Amino acid sequence: MKTTILVAAFAALAAAVPSVNINRADRYSAHHQKRAPVFKDLTYNELSISGGTSGQAAAEAEAKLAGLPTDLTAIDKADLTFLNSVNQIANDAEIGAFNQQIVAVGVGEEALALQRGKVKNKVLKLTATVKKLTAQQAQGKNVTEKLDAETVKLNKNIALDVKDAGLASTLVEFDANTKDPEASNVEKNAELADQAIKIIEQSGGVA
Ligand SMILES: *[C@@H]1O[C@H](CO)[C@@H](O)[C@H](O)[C@H]1NC(C)=O
């Protein structure tokens, strides 16, 4: 008697399963809801896209930060932390590496090539930031204002990169790691930033 009931129950279950109709997209998102991190910690030099030539920074930054789930709600918290670390160390490099080098070399083509590397570094930094904020927005945090502001900055730097397409850009090495972004913390230096801008303008570039 009991066996008959069990068999009947299994038969009913088996009949019910196909009607549940789990489509591929649902299964994909269910899988990613497990939220496994995608990124591994990297050094700044491994992440840098500043070398080579200008013109492809947007794609180069995308390639460095590729692999996140298309379902933004499924992005792991560790990956948001990684993206934030990329922003931090690229920002440190801007001050501690690029601005410092531009001021050190002075007016001329060398400074302009460093500036092009700095712009690519900004594209990397802002791509990380926009990815992080877009994910946070999808996950229910209201970051609209910041996301809009950072997107404007990103687009501005992508345009600067495209304007100089094909020209040499200089990579500046910088000792930093996403694992411990605080270790490479560089104080904001407005005076150095202003000096760097003046040098670029006097070199005939746009800063
Ligand atoms: C999100 O925050 C902005 C201010 O930063 C506010 O104007 C807007 O109404 C907020 N949106 C929601 C959905 O809460």
mmCIF file of C-alpha atoms and ligand atoms in Angstrom:
data_model
loop_
_atom_site.group_PDB
_atom_site.id
_atom_site.type_symbol
_atom_site.label_atom_id
_atom_site.label_comp_id
_atom_site.label_asym_id
_atom_site.label_seq_id
_atom_site.Cartn_x
_atom_site.Cartn_y
_atom_site.Cartn_z
ATOM 1 C CA MET A 1 0.000 0.000 0.000
ATOM 2 C CA LYS A 2 2.718 2.470 1.066
ATOM 3 C CA THR A 3 4.798 1.569 -1.994
ATOM 4 C CA THR A 4 1.870 2.300 -4.263
ATOM 5 C CA ILE A 5 1.418 5.745 -2.720
ATOM 6 C CA LEU A 6 5.129 6.510 -3.115
ATOM 7 C CA VAL A 7 5.130 5.386 -6.728
ATOM 8 C CA ALA A 8 2.072 7.488 -7.360
ATOM 9 C CA ALA A 9 3.731 10.455 -5.702
ATOM 10 C CA PHE A 10 6.882 10.088 -7.825
ATOM 11 C CA ALA A 11 4.799 9.733 -10.958
ATOM 12 C CA ALA A 12 2.961 12.936 -10.105
ATOM 13 C CA LEU A 13 6.267 14.712 -9.438
ATOM 14 C CA ALA A 14 7.813 13.498 -12.676
ATOM 15 C CA ALA A 15 4.762 14.684 -14.574
ATOM 16 C CA ALA A 16 4.904 18.077 -12.861
ATOM 17 C CA VAL A 17 8.583 18.805 -13.552
ATOM 18 C CA PRO A 18 8.403 19.537 -17.291
ATOM 19 C CA SER A 19 5.539 21.975 -16.710
ATOM 20 C CA VAL A 20 7.763 24.055 -14.383
ATOM 21 C CA ASN A 21 9.364 25.321 -17.583
ATOM 22 C CA ILE A 22 12.765 26.549 -16.439
ATOM 23 C CA ASN A 23 14.163 28.396 -19.413
ATOM 24 C CA ARG A 24 17.874 28.809 -20.130
ATOM 25 C CA ALA A 25 18.072 32.395 -18.906
ATOM 26 C CA ASP A 26 16.544 31.463 -15.550
ATOM 27 C CA ARG A 27 18.969 28.624 -15.084
ATOM 28 C CA TYR A 28 21.897 30.909 -16.026
ATOM 29 C CA SER A 29 20.893 33.522 -13.490
ATOM 30 C CA ALA A 30 20.160 30.901 -10.819
ATOM 31 C CA HIS A 31 23.679 29.575 -11.329
ATOM 32 C CA HIS A 32 25.237 33.037 -11.008
ATOM 33 C CA GLN A 33 23.184 33.910 -7.952
ATOM 34 C CA LYS A 34 25.779 31.829 -6.091
ATOM 35 C CA ARG A 35 27.988 34.903 -6.401
ATOM 36 C CA ALA A 36 31.433 33.459 -6.870
ATOM 37 C CA PRO A 37 34.078 36.169 -7.282
ATOM 38 C CA VAL A 38 35.486 36.623 -10.807
ATOM 39 C CA PHE A 39 38.584 38.752 -10.210
ATOM 40 C CA LYS A 40 41.928 37.791 -8.714
ATOM 41 C CA ASP A 41 44.142 40.357 -7.049
ATOM 42 C CA LEU A 42 46.624 42.045 -9.400
ATOM 43 C CA THR A 43 49.479 44.507 -9.154
ATOM 44 C CA TYR A 44 49.064 47.956 -10.638
ATOM 45 C CA ASN A 45 51.650 47.107 -13.323
ATOM 46 C CA GLU A 46 49.642 44.017 -14.339
ATOM 47 C CA LEU A 47 46.492 46.113 -14.609
ATOM 48 C CA SER A 48 48.007 49.088 -16.399
ATOM 49 C CA ILE A 49 46.914 49.836 -19.968
ATOM 50 C CA SER A 50 49.006 53.012 -20.254
ATOM 51 C CA GLY A 51 51.693 51.698 -22.619
ATOM 52 C CA GLY A 52 51.518 51.322 -26.395
ATOM 53 C CA THR A 53 49.465 53.907 -28.237
ATOM 54 C CA SER A 54 46.335 55.946 -27.629
ATOM 55 C CA GLY A 55 42.948 55.282 -29.192
ATOM 56 C CA GLN A 56 41.868 51.932 -27.740
ATOM 57 C CA ALA A 57 41.760 52.680 -24.014
ATOM 58 C CA ALA A 58 38.045 51.937 -23.609
ATOM 59 C CA ALA A 59 38.414 48.443 -25.096
ATOM 60 C CA GLU A 60 41.676 47.821 -23.236
ATOM 61 C CA ALA A 61 40.081 48.755 -19.906
ATOM 62 C CA GLU A 62 37.070 46.542 -20.691
ATOM 63 C CA ALA A 63 39.407 43.628 -21.457
ATOM 64 C CA LYS A 64 41.266 44.059 -18.151
ATOM 65 C CA LEU A 65 37.991 44.134 -16.227
ATOM 66 C CA ALA A 66 36.094 41.502 -18.220
ATOM 67 C CA GLY A 67 34.220 38.463 -16.938
ATOM 68 C CA LEU A 68 31.570 39.843 -14.610
ATOM 69 C CA PRO A 69 28.162 38.155 -14.804
ATOM 70 C CA THR A 70 25.767 39.897 -17.184
ATOM 71 C CA ASP A 71 23.183 39.699 -14.412
ATOM 72 C CA LEU A 72 24.511 42.635 -12.385
ATOM 73 C CA THR A 73 22.567 41.592 -9.291
ATOM 74 C CA ALA A 74 24.755 38.458 -9.212
ATOM 75 C CA ILE A 75 28.086 40.324 -8.987
ATOM 76 C CA ASP A 76 29.975 39.180 -5.906
ATOM 77 C CA LYS A 77 30.801 41.672 -3.160
ATOM 78 C CA ALA A 78 34.485 40.713 -3.453
ATOM 79 C CA ASP A 79 34.428 41.875 -7.081
ATOM 80 C CA LEU A 80 32.992 45.233 -6.049
ATOM 81 C CA THR A 81 35.844 45.535 -3.559
ATOM 82 C CA PHE A 82 38.324 44.633 -6.328
ATOM 83 C CA LEU A 83 36.874 47.313 -8.640
ATOM 84 C CA ASN A 84 37.128 49.828 -5.827
ATOM 85 C CA SER A 85 40.776 48.841 -5.270
ATOM 86 C CA VAL A 86 41.492 49.345 -8.993
ATOM 87 C CA ASN A 87 40.078 52.843 -8.667
ATOM 88 C CA GLN A 88 42.202 53.542 -5.590
ATOM 89 C CA ILE A 89 45.540 52.317 -6.943
ATOM 90 C CA ALA A 90 45.023 53.915 -10.370
ATOM 91 C CA ASN A 91 44.268 57.156 -8.564
ATOM 92 C CA ASP A 92 47.441 56.798 -6.506
ATOM 93 C CA ALA A 93 49.393 56.152 -9.727
ATOM 94 C CA GLU A 94 47.953 59.295 -11.276
ATOM 95 C CA ILE A 95 49.493 61.384 -8.513
ATOM 96 C CA GLY A 96 52.511 59.346 -7.459
ATOM 97 C CA ALA A 97 53.589 58.222 -10.929
ATOM 98 C CA PHE A 98 52.121 60.276 -13.801
ATOM 99 C CA ASN A 99 51.940 63.775 -12.320
ATOM 100 C CA GLN A 100 55.328 63.313 -10.723
ATOM 101 C CA GLN A 101 56.911 62.136 -14.001
ATOM 102 C CA ILE A 102 55.283 64.902 -16.071
ATOM 103 C CA VAL A 103 56.674 67.523 -13.710
ATOM 104 C CA ALA A 104 60.062 65.776 -13.718
ATOM 105 C CA VAL A 105 60.440 65.731 -17.536
ATOM 106 C CA GLY A 106 59.066 69.243 -18.112
ATOM 107 C CA VAL A 107 57.628 70.807 -21.269
ATOM 108 C CA GLY A 108 57.850 68.750 -24.457
ATOM 109 C CA GLU A 109 56.837 65.574 -26.306
ATOM 110 C CA GLU A 110 57.918 63.327 -23.428
ATOM 111 C CA ALA A 111 55.383 65.046 -21.169
ATOM 112 C CA LEU A 112 52.665 64.664 -23.820
ATOM 113 C CA ALA A 113 53.328 60.906 -24.111
ATOM 114 C CA LEU A 114 53.108 60.662 -20.309
ATOM 115 C CA GLN A 115 49.844 62.614 -20.443
ATOM 116 C CA ARG A 116 48.446 60.113 -22.962
ATOM 117 C CA GLY A 117 49.417 57.291 -20.573
ATOM 118 C CA LYS A 118 47.759 59.237 -17.747
ATOM 119 C CA VAL A 119 44.542 59.561 -19.774
ATOM 120 C CA LYS A 120 44.535 55.799 -20.391
ATOM 121 C CA ASN A 121 45.083 55.270 -16.670
ATOM 122 C CA LYS A 122 42.039 57.476 -16.018
ATOM 123 C CA VAL A 123 39.992 55.404 -18.474
ATOM 124 C CA LEU A 124 40.978 52.267 -16.530
ATOM 125 C CA LYS A 125 40.204 53.922 -13.190
ATOM 126 C CA LEU A 126 36.835 55.298 -14.284
ATOM 127 C CA THR A 127 35.804 52.088 -16.077
ATOM 128 C CA ALA A 128 36.318 50.261 -12.773
ATOM 129 C CA THR A 129 34.338 52.913 -10.928
ATOM 130 C CA VAL A 130 31.436 52.938 -13.388
ATOM 131 C CA LYS A 131 31.274 49.118 -13.328
ATOM 132 C CA LYS A 132 31.168 49.143 -9.533
ATOM 133 C CA LEU A 133 28.492 51.839 -9.344
ATOM 134 C CA THR A 134 26.368 50.214 -12.068
ATOM 135 C CA ALA A 135 26.428 46.959 -10.106
ATOM 136 C CA GLN A 136 25.610 48.730 -6.838
ATOM 137 C CA GLN A 137 22.698 50.494 -8.552
ATOM 138 C CA ALA A 138 21.426 47.131 -9.851
ATOM 139 C CA GLN A 139 21.760 45.721 -6.342
ATOM 140 C CA GLY A 140 19.433 48.363 -4.928
ATOM 141 C CA LYS A 141 21.790 51.111 -3.786
ATOM 142 C CA ASN A 142 20.916 54.601 -5.029
ATOM 143 C CA VAL A 143 24.181 55.898 -6.508
ATOM 144 C CA THR A 144 22.573 57.729 -9.466
ATOM 145 C CA GLU A 145 24.308 61.039 -8.847
ATOM 146 C CA LYS A 146 27.807 59.565 -8.494
ATOM 147 C CA LEU A 147 27.265 57.213 -11.443
ATOM 148 C CA ASP A 148 26.241 60.118 -13.682
ATOM 149 C CA ALA A 149 29.247 62.211 -12.621
ATOM 150 C CA GLU A 150 31.758 59.374 -13.092
ATOM 151 C CA THR A 151 30.248 58.422 -16.473
ATOM 152 C CA VAL A 152 30.744 62.009 -17.698
ATOM 153 C CA LYS A 153 34.406 61.867 -16.583
ATOM 154 C CA LEU A 154 34.901 58.469 -18.229
ATOM 155 C CA ASN A 155 33.440 59.634 -21.541
ATOM 156 C CA LYS A 156 35.580 62.774 -21.457
ATOM 157 C CA ASN A 157 38.762 60.719 -21.042
ATOM 158 C CA ILE A 158 37.739 58.177 -23.680
ATOM 159 C CA ALA A 159 37.267 61.114 -26.088
ATOM 160 C CA LEU A 160 40.721 62.491 -25.196
ATOM 161 C CA ASP A 161 42.221 59.034 -25.832
ATOM 162 C CA VAL A 162 40.463 58.687 -29.198
ATOM 163 C CA LYS A 163 41.540 62.205 -30.229
ATOM 164 C CA ASP A 164 45.191 61.095 -29.885
ATOM 165 C CA ALA A 165 44.658 57.722 -31.595
ATOM 166 C CA GLY A 166 47.890 56.168 -32.834
ATOM 167 C CA LEU A 167 50.243 58.388 -30.809
ATOM 168 C CA ALA A 168 52.661 56.773 -28.355
ATOM 169 C CA SER A 169 51.566 56.649 -24.714
ATOM 170 C CA THR A 170 53.921 56.042 -21.818
ATOM 171 C CA LEU A 171 53.385 53.455 -19.105
ATOM 172 C CA VAL A 172 54.713 54.464 -15.700
ATOM 173 C CA GLU A 173 55.343 51.600 -13.311
ATOM 174 C CA PHE A 174 53.917 52.000 -9.836
ATOM 175 C CA ASP A 175 54.264 49.765 -6.800
ATOM 176 C CA ALA A 176 50.688 48.924 -5.786
ATOM 177 C CA ASN A 177 48.356 45.945 -5.479
ATOM 178 C CA THR A 178 44.575 45.537 -5.396
ATOM 179 C CA LYS A 179 45.046 43.246 -2.393
ATOM 180 C CA ASP A 180 46.194 46.097 -0.182
ATOM 181 C CA PRO A 181 45.340 49.403 -1.861
ATOM 182 C CA GLU A 182 46.011 51.336 1.336
ATOM 183 C CA ALA A 183 49.672 50.332 1.224
ATOM 184 C CA SER A 184 50.285 52.554 -1.805
ATOM 185 C CA ASN A 185 48.125 55.420 -0.614
ATOM 186 C CA VAL A 186 49.338 58.757 -2.003
ATOM 187 C CA GLU A 187 48.100 62.041 -0.583
ATOM 188 C CA LYS A 188 46.138 64.244 -2.974
ATOM 189 C CA ASN A 189 48.565 66.892 -4.229
ATOM 190 C CA ALA A 190 46.777 69.828 -5.875
ATOM 191 C CA GLU A 191 49.992 71.774 -6.397
ATOM 192 C CA LEU A 192 51.637 68.881 -8.261
ATOM 193 C CA ALA A 193 48.455 68.357 -10.316
ATOM 194 C CA ASP A 194 48.404 72.063 -11.289
ATOM 195 C CA GLN A 195 52.087 71.951 -12.243
ATOM 196 C CA ALA A 196 51.459 68.900 -14.431
ATOM 197 C CA ILE A 197 48.501 70.620 -16.144
ATOM 198 C CA LYS A 198 50.607 73.724 -16.880
ATOM 199 C CA ILE A 199 53.367 71.605 -18.401
ATOM 200 C CA ILE A 200 50.887 69.805 -20.665
ATOM 201 C CA GLU A 201 49.302 73.070 -21.770
ATOM 202 C CA GLN A 202 52.713 74.624 -22.454
ATOM 203 C CA SER A 203 53.560 71.491 -24.468
ATOM 204 C CA GLY A 204 50.508 72.126 -26.660
ATOM 205 C CA GLY A 205 48.361 69.358 -25.154
ATOM 206 C CA VAL A 206 44.958 69.233 -23.485
ATOM 207 C CA ALA A 207 44.946 68.517 -19.750
HETATM 208 C C1 LIG B 1 18.396 58.736 -5.697
HETATM 209 O O1 LIG B 1 19.144 59.798 -5.146
HETATM 210 C C2 LIG B 1 18.957 61.039 -5.809
HETATM 211 C C3 LIG B 1 19.885 62.032 -5.144
HETATM 212 O O2 LIG B 1 21.201 61.615 -5.217
HETATM 213 C C4 LIG B 1 17.506 61.463 -5.738
HETATM 214 O O3 LIG B 1 17.338 62.653 -6.461
HETATM 215 C C5 LIG B 1 16.625 60.367 -6.329
HETATM 216 O O4 LIG B 1 15.286 60.705 -6.163
HETATM 217 C C6 LIG B 1 16.914 59.034 -5.658
HETATM 218 N N1 LIG B 1 16.181 57.992 -6.340
HETATM 219 C C7 LIG B 1 15.503 57.064 -5.688
HETATM 220 C C8 LIG B 1 14.844 56.043 -6.562
HETATM 221 O O5 LIG B 1 15.453 57.015 -4.491
#
